[in-house]
Tab-separated table of C-alpha atoms (C1' of nucleotides) in Angstrom:
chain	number	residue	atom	x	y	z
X	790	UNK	CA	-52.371	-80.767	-44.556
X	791	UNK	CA	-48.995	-80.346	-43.855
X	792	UNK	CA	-47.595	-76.762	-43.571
X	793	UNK	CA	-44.647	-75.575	-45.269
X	794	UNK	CA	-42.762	-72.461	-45.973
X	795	UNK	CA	-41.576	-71.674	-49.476
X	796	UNK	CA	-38.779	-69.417	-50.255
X	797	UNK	CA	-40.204	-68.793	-53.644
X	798	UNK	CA	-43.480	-68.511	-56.002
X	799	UNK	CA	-42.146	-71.628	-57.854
X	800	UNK	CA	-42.525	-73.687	-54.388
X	801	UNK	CA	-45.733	-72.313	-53.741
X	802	UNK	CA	-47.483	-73.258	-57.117
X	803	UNK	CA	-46.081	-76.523	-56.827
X	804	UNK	CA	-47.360	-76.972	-53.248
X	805	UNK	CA	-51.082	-75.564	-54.236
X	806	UNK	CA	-50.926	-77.786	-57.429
X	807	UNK	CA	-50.826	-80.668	-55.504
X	808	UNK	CA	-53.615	-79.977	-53.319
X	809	UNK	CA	-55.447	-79.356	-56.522
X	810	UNK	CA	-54.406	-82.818	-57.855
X	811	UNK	CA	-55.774	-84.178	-54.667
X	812	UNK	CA	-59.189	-82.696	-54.422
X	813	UNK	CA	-59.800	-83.570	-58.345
X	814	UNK	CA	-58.307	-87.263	-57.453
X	815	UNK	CA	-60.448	-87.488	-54.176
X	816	UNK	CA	-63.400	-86.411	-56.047
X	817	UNK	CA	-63.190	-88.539	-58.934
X	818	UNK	CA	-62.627	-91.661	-56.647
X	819	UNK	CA	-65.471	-91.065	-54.540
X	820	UNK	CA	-68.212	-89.965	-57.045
X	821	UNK	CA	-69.175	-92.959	-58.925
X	822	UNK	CA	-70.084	-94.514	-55.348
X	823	UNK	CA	-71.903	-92.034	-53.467
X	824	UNK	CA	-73.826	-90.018	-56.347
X	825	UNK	CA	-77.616	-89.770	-56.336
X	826	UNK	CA	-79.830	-91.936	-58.796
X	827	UNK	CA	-81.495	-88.274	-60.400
X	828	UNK	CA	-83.671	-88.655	-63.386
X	829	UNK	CA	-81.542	-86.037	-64.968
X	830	UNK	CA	-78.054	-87.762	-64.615
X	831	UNK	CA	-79.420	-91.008	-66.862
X	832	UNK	CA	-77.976	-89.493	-69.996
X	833	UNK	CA	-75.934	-86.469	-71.276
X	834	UNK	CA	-78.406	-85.454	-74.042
X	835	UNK	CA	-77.866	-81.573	-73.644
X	836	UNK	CA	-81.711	-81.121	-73.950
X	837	UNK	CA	-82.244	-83.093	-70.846
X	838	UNK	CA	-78.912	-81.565	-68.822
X	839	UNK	CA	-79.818	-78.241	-69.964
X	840	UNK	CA	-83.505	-78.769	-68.644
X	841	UNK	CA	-82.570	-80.525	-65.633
X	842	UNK	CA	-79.906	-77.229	-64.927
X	843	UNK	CA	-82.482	-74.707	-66.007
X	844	UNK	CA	-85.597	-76.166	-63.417
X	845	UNK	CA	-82.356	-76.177	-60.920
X	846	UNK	CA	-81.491	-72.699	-60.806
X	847	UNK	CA	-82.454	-71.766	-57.350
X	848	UNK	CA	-84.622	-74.519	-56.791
X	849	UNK	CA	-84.125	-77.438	-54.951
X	850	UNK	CA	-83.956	-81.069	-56.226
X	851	UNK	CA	-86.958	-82.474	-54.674
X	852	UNK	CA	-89.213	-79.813	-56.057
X	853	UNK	CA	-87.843	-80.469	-59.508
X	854	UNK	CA	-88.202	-84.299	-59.919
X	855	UNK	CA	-91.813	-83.859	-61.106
X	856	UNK	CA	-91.685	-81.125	-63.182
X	857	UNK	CA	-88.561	-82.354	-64.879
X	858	UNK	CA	-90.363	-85.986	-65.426
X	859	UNK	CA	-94.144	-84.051	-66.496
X	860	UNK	CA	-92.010	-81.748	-68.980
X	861	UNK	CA	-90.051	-84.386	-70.815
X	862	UNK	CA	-92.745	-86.329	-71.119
X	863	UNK	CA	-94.903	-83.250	-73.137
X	864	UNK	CA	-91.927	-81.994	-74.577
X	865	UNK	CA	-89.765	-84.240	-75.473
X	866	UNK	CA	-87.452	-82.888	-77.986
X	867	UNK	CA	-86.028	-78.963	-78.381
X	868	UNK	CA	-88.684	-78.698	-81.241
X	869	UNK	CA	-91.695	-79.521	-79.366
X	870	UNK	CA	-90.069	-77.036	-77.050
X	871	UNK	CA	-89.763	-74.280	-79.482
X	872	UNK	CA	-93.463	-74.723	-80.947
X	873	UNK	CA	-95.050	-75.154	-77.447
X	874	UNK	CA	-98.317	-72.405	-76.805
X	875	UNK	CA	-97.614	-69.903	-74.012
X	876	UNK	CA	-100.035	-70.847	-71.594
X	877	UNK	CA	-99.159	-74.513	-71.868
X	878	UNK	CA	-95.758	-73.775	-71.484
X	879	UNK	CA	-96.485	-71.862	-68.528
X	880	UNK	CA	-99.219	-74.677	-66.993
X	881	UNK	CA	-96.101	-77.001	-66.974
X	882	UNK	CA	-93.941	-74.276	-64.964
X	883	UNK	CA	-97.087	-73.701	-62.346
X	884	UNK	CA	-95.851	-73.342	-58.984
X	885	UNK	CA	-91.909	-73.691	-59.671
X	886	UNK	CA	-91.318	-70.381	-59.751
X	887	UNK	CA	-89.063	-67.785	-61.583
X	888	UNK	CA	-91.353	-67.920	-64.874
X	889	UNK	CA	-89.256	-65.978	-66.668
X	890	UNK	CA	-86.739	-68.943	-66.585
X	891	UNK	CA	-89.507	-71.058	-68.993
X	892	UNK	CA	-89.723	-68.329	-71.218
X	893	UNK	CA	-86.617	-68.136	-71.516
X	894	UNK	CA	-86.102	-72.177	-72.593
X	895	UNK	CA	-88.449	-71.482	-75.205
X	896	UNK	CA	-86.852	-68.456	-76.816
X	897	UNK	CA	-83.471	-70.449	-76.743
X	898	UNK	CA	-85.146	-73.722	-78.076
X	899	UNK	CA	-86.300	-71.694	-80.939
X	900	UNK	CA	-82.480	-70.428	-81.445
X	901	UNK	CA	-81.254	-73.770	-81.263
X	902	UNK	CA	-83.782	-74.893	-84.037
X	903	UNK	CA	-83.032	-72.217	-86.049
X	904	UNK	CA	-79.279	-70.967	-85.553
X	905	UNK	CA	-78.180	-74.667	-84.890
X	906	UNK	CA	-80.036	-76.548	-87.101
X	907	UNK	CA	-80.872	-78.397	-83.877
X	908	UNK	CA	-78.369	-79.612	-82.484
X	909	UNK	CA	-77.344	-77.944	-79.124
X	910	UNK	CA	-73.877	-75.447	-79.344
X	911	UNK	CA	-70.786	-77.451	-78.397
X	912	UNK	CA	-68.620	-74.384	-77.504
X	913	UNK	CA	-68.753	-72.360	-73.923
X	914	UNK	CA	-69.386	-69.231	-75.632
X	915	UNK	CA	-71.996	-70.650	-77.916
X	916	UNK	CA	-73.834	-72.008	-75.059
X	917	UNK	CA	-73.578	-69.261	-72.764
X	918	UNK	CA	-75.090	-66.579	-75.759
X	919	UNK	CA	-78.396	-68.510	-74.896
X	920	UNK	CA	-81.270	-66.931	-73.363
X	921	UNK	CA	-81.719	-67.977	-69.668
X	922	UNK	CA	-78.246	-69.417	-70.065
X	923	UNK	CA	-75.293	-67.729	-67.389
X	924	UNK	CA	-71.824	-68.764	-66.372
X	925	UNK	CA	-73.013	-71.448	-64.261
X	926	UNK	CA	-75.000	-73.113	-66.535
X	927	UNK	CA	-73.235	-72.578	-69.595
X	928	UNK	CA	-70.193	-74.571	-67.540
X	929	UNK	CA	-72.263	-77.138	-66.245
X	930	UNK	CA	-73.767	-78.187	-69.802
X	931	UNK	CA	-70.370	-77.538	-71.234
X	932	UNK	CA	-68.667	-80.149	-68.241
X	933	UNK	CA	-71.740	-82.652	-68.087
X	934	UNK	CA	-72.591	-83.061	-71.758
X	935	UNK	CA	-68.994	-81.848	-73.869
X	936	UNK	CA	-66.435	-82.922	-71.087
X	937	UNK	CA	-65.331	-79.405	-71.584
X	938	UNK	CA	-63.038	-77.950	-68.794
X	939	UNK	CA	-66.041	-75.371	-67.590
X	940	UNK	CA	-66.018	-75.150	-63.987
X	941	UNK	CA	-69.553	-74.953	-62.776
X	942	UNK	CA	-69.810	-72.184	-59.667
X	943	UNK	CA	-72.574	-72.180	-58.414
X	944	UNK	CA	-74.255	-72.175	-53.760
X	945	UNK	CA	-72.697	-75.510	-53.685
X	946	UNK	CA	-69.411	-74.981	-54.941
X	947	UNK	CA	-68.602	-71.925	-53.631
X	948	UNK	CA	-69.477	-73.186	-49.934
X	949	UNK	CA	-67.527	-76.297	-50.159
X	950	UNK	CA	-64.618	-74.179	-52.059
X	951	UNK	CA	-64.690	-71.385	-48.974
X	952	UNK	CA	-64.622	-73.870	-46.511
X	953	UNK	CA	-61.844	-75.859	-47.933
X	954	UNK	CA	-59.454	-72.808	-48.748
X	955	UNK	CA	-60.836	-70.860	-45.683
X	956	UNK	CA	-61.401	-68.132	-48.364
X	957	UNK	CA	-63.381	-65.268	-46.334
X	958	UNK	CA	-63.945	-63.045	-49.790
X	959	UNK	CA	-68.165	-62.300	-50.526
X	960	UNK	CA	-69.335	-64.773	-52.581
X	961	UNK	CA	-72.007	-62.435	-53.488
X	962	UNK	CA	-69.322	-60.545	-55.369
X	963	UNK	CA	-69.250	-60.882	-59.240
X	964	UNK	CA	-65.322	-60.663	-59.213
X	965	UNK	CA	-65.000	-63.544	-56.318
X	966	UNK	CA	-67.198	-65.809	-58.155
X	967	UNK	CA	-64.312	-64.869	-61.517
X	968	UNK	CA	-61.422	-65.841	-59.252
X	969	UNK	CA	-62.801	-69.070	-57.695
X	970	UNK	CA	-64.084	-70.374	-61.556
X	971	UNK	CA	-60.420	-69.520	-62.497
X	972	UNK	CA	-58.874	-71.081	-59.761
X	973	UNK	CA	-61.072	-74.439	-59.927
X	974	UNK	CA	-59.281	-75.031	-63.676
X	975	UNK	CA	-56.788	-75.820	-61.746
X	976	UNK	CA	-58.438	-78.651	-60.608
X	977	UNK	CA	-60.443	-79.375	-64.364
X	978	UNK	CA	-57.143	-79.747	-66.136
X	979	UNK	CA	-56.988	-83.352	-65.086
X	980	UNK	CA	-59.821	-84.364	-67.140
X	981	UNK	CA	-62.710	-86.101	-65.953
X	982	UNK	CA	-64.628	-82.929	-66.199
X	983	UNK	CA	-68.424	-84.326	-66.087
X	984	UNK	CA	-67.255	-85.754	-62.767
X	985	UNK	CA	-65.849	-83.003	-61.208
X	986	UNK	CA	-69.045	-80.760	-61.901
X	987	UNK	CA	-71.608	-83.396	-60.310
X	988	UNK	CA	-69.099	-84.255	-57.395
X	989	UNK	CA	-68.658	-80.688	-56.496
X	990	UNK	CA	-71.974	-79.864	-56.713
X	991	UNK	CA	-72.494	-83.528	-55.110
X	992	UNK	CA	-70.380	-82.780	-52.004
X	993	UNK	CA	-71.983	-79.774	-51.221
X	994	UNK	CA	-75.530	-80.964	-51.252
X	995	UNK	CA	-75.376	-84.267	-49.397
X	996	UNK	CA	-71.947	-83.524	-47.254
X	997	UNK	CA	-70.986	-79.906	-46.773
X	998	UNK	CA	-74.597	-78.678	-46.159
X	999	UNK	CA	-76.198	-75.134	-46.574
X	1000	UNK	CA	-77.885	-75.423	-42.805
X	1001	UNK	CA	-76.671	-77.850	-40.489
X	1002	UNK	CA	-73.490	-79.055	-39.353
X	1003	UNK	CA	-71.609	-80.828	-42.498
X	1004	UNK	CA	-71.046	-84.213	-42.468
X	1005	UNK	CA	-66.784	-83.937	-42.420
X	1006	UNK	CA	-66.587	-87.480	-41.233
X	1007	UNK	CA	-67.236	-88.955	-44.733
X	1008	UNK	CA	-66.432	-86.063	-46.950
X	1009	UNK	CA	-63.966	-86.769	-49.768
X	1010	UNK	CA	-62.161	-83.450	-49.118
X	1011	UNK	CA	-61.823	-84.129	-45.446
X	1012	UNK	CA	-58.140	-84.360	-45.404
X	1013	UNK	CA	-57.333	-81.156	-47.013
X	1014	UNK	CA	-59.973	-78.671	-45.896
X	1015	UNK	CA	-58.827	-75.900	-43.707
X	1016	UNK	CA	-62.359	-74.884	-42.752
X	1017	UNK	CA	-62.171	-78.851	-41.072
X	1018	UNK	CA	-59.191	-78.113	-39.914
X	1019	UNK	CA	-59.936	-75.611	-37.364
X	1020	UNK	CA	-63.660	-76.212	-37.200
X	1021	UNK	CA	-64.210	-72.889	-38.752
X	1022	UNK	CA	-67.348	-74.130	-41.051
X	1023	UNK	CA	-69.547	-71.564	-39.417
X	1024	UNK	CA	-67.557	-68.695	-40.548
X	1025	UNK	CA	-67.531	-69.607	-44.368
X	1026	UNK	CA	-69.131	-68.849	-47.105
X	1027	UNK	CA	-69.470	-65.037	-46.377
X	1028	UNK	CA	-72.098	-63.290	-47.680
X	1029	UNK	CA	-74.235	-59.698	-47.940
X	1030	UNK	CA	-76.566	-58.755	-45.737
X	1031	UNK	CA	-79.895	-59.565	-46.731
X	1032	UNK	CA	-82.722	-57.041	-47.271
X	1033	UNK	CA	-85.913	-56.792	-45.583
X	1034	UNK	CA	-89.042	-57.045	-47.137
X	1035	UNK	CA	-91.655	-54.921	-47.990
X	1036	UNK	CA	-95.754	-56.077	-47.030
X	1037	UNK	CA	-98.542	-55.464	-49.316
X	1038	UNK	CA	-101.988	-55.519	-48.537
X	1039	UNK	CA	-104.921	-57.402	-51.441
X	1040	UNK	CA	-108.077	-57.790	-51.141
X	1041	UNK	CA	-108.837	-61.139	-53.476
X	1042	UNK	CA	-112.420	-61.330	-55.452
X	1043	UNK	CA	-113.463	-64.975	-55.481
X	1044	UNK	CA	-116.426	-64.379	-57.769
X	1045	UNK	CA	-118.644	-67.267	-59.001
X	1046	UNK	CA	-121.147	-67.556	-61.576
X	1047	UNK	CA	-123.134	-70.665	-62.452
X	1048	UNK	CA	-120.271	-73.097	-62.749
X	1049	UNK	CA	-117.899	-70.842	-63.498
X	1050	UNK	CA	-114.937	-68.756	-61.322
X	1051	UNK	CA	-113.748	-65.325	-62.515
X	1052	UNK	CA	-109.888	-64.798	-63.215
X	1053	UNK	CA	-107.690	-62.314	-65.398
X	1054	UNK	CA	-105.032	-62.175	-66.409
X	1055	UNK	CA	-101.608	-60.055	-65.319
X	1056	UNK	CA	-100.137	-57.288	-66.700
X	1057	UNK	CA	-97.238	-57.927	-68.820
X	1058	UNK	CA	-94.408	-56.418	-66.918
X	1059	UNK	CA	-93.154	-57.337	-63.196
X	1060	UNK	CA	-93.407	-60.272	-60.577
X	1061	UNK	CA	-95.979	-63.099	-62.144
X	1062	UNK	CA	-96.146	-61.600	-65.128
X	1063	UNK	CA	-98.491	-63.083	-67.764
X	1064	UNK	CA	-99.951	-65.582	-65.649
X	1065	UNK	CA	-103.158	-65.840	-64.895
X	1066	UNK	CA	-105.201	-64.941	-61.192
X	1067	UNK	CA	-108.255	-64.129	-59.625
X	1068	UNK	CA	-108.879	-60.330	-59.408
X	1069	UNK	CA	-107.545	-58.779	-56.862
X	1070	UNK	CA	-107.118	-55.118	-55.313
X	1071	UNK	CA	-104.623	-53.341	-53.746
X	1072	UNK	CA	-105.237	-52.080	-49.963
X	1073	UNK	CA	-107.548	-53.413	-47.300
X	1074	UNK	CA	-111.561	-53.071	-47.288
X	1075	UNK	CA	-114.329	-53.686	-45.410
X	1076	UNK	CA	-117.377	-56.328	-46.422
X	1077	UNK	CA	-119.447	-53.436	-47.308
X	1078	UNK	CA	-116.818	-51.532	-49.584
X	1079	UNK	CA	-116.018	-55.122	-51.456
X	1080	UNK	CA	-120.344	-55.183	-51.945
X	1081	UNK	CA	-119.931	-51.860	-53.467
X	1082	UNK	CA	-117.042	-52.178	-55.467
X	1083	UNK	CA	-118.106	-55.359	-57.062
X	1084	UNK	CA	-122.079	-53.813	-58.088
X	1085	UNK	CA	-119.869	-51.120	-59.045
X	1086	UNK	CA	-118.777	-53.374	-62.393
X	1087	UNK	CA	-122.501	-54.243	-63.097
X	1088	UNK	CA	-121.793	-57.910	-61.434
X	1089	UNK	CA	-124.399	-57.899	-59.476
X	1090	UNK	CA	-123.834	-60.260	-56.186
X	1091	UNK	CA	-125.756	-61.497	-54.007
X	1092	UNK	CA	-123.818	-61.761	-50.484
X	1093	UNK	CA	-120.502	-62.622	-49.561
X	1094	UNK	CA	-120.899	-66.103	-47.979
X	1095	UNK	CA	-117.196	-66.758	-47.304
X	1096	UNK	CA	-113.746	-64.625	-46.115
X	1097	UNK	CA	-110.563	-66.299	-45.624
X	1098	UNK	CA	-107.044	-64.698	-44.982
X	1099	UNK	CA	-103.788	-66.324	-46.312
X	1100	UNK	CA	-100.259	-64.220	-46.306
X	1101	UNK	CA	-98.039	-65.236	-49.362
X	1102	UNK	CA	-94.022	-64.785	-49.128
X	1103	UNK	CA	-92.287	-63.993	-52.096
X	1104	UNK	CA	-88.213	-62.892	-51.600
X	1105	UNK	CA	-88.691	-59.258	-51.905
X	1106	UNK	CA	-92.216	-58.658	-50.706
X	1107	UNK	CA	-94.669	-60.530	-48.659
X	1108	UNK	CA	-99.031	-60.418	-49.466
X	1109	UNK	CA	-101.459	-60.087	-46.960
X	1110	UNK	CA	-104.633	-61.221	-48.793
X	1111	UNK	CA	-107.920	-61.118	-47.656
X	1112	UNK	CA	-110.752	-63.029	-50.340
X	1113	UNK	CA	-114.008	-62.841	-50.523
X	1114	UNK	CA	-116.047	-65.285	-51.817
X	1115	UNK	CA	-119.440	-64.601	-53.454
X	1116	UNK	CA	-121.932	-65.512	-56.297
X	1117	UNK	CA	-122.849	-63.283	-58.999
X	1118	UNK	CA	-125.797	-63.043	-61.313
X	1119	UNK	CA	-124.656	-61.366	-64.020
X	1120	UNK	CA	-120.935	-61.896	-65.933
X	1121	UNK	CA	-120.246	-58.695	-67.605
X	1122	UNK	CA	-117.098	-57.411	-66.615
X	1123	UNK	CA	-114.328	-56.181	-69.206
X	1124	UNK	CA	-110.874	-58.297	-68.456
X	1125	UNK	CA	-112.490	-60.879	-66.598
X	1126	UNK	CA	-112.746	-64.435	-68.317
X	1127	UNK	CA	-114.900	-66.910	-66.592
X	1128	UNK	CA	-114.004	-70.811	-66.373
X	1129	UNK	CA	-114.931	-74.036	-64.804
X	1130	UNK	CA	-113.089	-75.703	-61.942
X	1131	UNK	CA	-111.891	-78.438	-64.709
X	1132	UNK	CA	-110.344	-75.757	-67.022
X	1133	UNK	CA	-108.569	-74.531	-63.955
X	1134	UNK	CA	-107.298	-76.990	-63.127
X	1135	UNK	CA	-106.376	-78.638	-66.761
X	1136	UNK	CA	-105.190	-75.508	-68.617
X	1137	UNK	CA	-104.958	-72.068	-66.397
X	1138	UNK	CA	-101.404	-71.607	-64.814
X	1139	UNK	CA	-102.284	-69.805	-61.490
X	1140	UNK	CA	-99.407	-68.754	-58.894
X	1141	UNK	CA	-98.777	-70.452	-55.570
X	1142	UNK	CA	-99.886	-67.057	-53.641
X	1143	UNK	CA	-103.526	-67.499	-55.094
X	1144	UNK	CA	-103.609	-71.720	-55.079
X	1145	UNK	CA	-104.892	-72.036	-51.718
X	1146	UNK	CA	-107.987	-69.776	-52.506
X	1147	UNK	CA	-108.430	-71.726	-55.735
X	1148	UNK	CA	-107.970	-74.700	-53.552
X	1149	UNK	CA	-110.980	-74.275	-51.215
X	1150	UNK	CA	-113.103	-73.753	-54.587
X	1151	UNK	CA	-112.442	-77.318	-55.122
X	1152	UNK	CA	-112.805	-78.358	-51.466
X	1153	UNK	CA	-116.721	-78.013	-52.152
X	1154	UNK	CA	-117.061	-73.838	-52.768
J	813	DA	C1'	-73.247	-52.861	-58.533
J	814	DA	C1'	-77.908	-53.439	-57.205
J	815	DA	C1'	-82.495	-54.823	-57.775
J	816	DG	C1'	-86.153	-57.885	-59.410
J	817	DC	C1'	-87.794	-62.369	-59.848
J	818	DG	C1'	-90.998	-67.766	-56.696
J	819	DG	C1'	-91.570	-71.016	-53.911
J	820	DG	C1'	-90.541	-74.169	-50.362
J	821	DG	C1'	-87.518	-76.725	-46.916
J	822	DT	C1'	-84.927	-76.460	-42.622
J	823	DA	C1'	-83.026	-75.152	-38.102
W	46	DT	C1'	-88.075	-66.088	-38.131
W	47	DA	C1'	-84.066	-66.080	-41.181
W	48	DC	C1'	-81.478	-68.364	-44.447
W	49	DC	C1'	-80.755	-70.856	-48.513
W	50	DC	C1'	-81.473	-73.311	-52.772
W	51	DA	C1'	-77.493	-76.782	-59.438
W	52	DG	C1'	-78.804	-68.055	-60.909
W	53	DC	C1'	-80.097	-64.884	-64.755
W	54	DT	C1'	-81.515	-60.487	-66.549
W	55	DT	C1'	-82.414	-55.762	-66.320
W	56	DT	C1'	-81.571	-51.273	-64.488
DNA sequence: AAAGCGGGGTA
DNA sequence: TACCCAGCTTT
């Protein structure tokens, strides 16, 4: 990039609106050659952007693939969407994470049905009023599936715009996230605005990497980023300080009876809520005080044949869990539902934290 | 503005 | 181990 002094504003806005010409240019000419084959970029039917964007949030691509294919293939239209049962709707989200986002895709599937007569909002605003729908995804369907001039800003964008601009602001910051969105019209005005959302998000996810050195040497942007420049990647983006987390000791009941396992279901408020997993109590305990506690609820077990330790990391907490496995001769506990291994497996949505107990059941337990 | 919400890949 | 990922909602 050549560097220039301008006396004025005028010069300056001229100047900057030719680098933004160049990076949508760039972009547009190297997209159509270097984009992945994803399942979700064969069409622009909003249902299937929006889904695709929705499983995305957070999540990477790899771990989506499935999900997105087993979804469709269940539900494949926003109605069957807005009629699905809960704990279907949850089975399909098992082990993806952030449940709240499936919930979510119902409510607004039911909206869509009903306040749209079914066909998916056009309009930014109209998309963005959706449940489970923010600024980044309310662009991104609005770019992808309307060619509307949305940017869509979200860990991929903002690296690659950082680096490119050498922009030290806190991404983490609601305001910087405004001003970068704003700025990036600059580059949407040219049209083309499908492309510039996918290569964007493109560039950052296959070029200018979250760990790792990025690839410079065949980036699109190369010429113009500052961040390449100097060989200041490291320093960009800048972000808060992350929080520790806090550890919680369980003690997991892996109770069997006949053919069946024991599992309830979890309160409807906080982390996992309304899915289902074996009991569990807070705190650690000896052999002897799990013995108790479970003749304690009339359950009746004969001894514990079987105690495994596996620590689960969530974001904002980490579980230490100790089970216990035993067989019971009676089944007459209040909030406990019993089920085979097949039902498990077929219809109960369990977390990851609890699959790798649930797993040795089916290793031969 | 800060906290809560899942799970897994990578260096 | 720490960081990050095609973020959104609630407090």
């Amino acid at each position: 990039m050549i560097e220039i002094k301008y006396k004025n504003a005028t010069g300056w806005n001229e100047f900057m609106q030719n680098v933004y010409k160049q990076i949508a240019d760039n972009l547009i000419a190297w997209y159509p050659e270097h984009a992945r084959d994803l399942p979700w970029r064969k069409d622009k039917e909003p249902y299937h952007v929006w889904l695709s964007e929705i499983m995305l949030q957070q999540t990477r691509v790899e771990a989506v693939k499935e999900y997105y294919r087993t979804f469709l293939q269940e539900l494949p239209t926003i109605e069957a969407l807005a009629e699905v049962d809960d704990d279907r709707l949850m089975k399909l989200w098992e082990g993806l994470g952030y449940y709240n986002r499936a919930r979510n895709l119902k409510k607004a599937a039911g909206e869509v049905v009903i306040e749209w007569q079914g066909n998916f909002p056009a309009e930014y605003d109209e998309i963005l009023s959706l449940p489970g729908i923010g600024e980044y995804t309310a662009g991104a369907i609005g770019s992808i599936c309307f060619d509307l001039p949305t940017p869509a800003v979200d860990g991929n964008v903002l690296r690659v715009y950082t680096r490119v601009m050498e922009d030290p602001s806190n991404i983490d910051k609601q305001a910087v996230k405004k001003k970068i969105r704003e700025e990036l019209l600059q580059v949407y005005r040219y049209g083309h605005c499908d492309m510039l959302t996918q290569s964007l998000m493109e560039v950052g996810a296959t070029i200018c990497l979250p760990n790792g050195a990025p690839k410079c040497e065949v980036c699109p942007l190369q010429e113009l980023c500052k961040a390449h420049k100097h060989d200041s990647w490291q320093q960009y983006p800048v972000r808060e300080a992350k929080k520790k987390r806090k550890v919680e000791e369980k003690a997991v009941l892996m109770l069997r009876y006949e053919d069946k396992v024991a599992i309830r279901k979890r309160t409807e408020k906080g982390l996992l809520h309304g899915l289902w997993e074996f009991p569990n109590l807070p705190g650690s305990y000896s052999t002897q005080e799990i013995l108790s506690y479970v003749t304690s609820k009339n359950l009746h077990p004969k001894e514990i044949w079987m105690e495994t330790t596996y620590t689960h990391i969530f974001s904002h907490v980490e579980w230490h869990m100790k089970a216990f496995y035993m067989e019971c001769m009676e089944q007459q506990a209040k909030d406990l539902r019993w089920v085979t291994l097949e039902e498990l497996k077929q219809e109960i949505a369990i977390p990851s934290a609890f699959a790798p107990f649930k797993d040795l059941l089916n290793s031969g337990a």
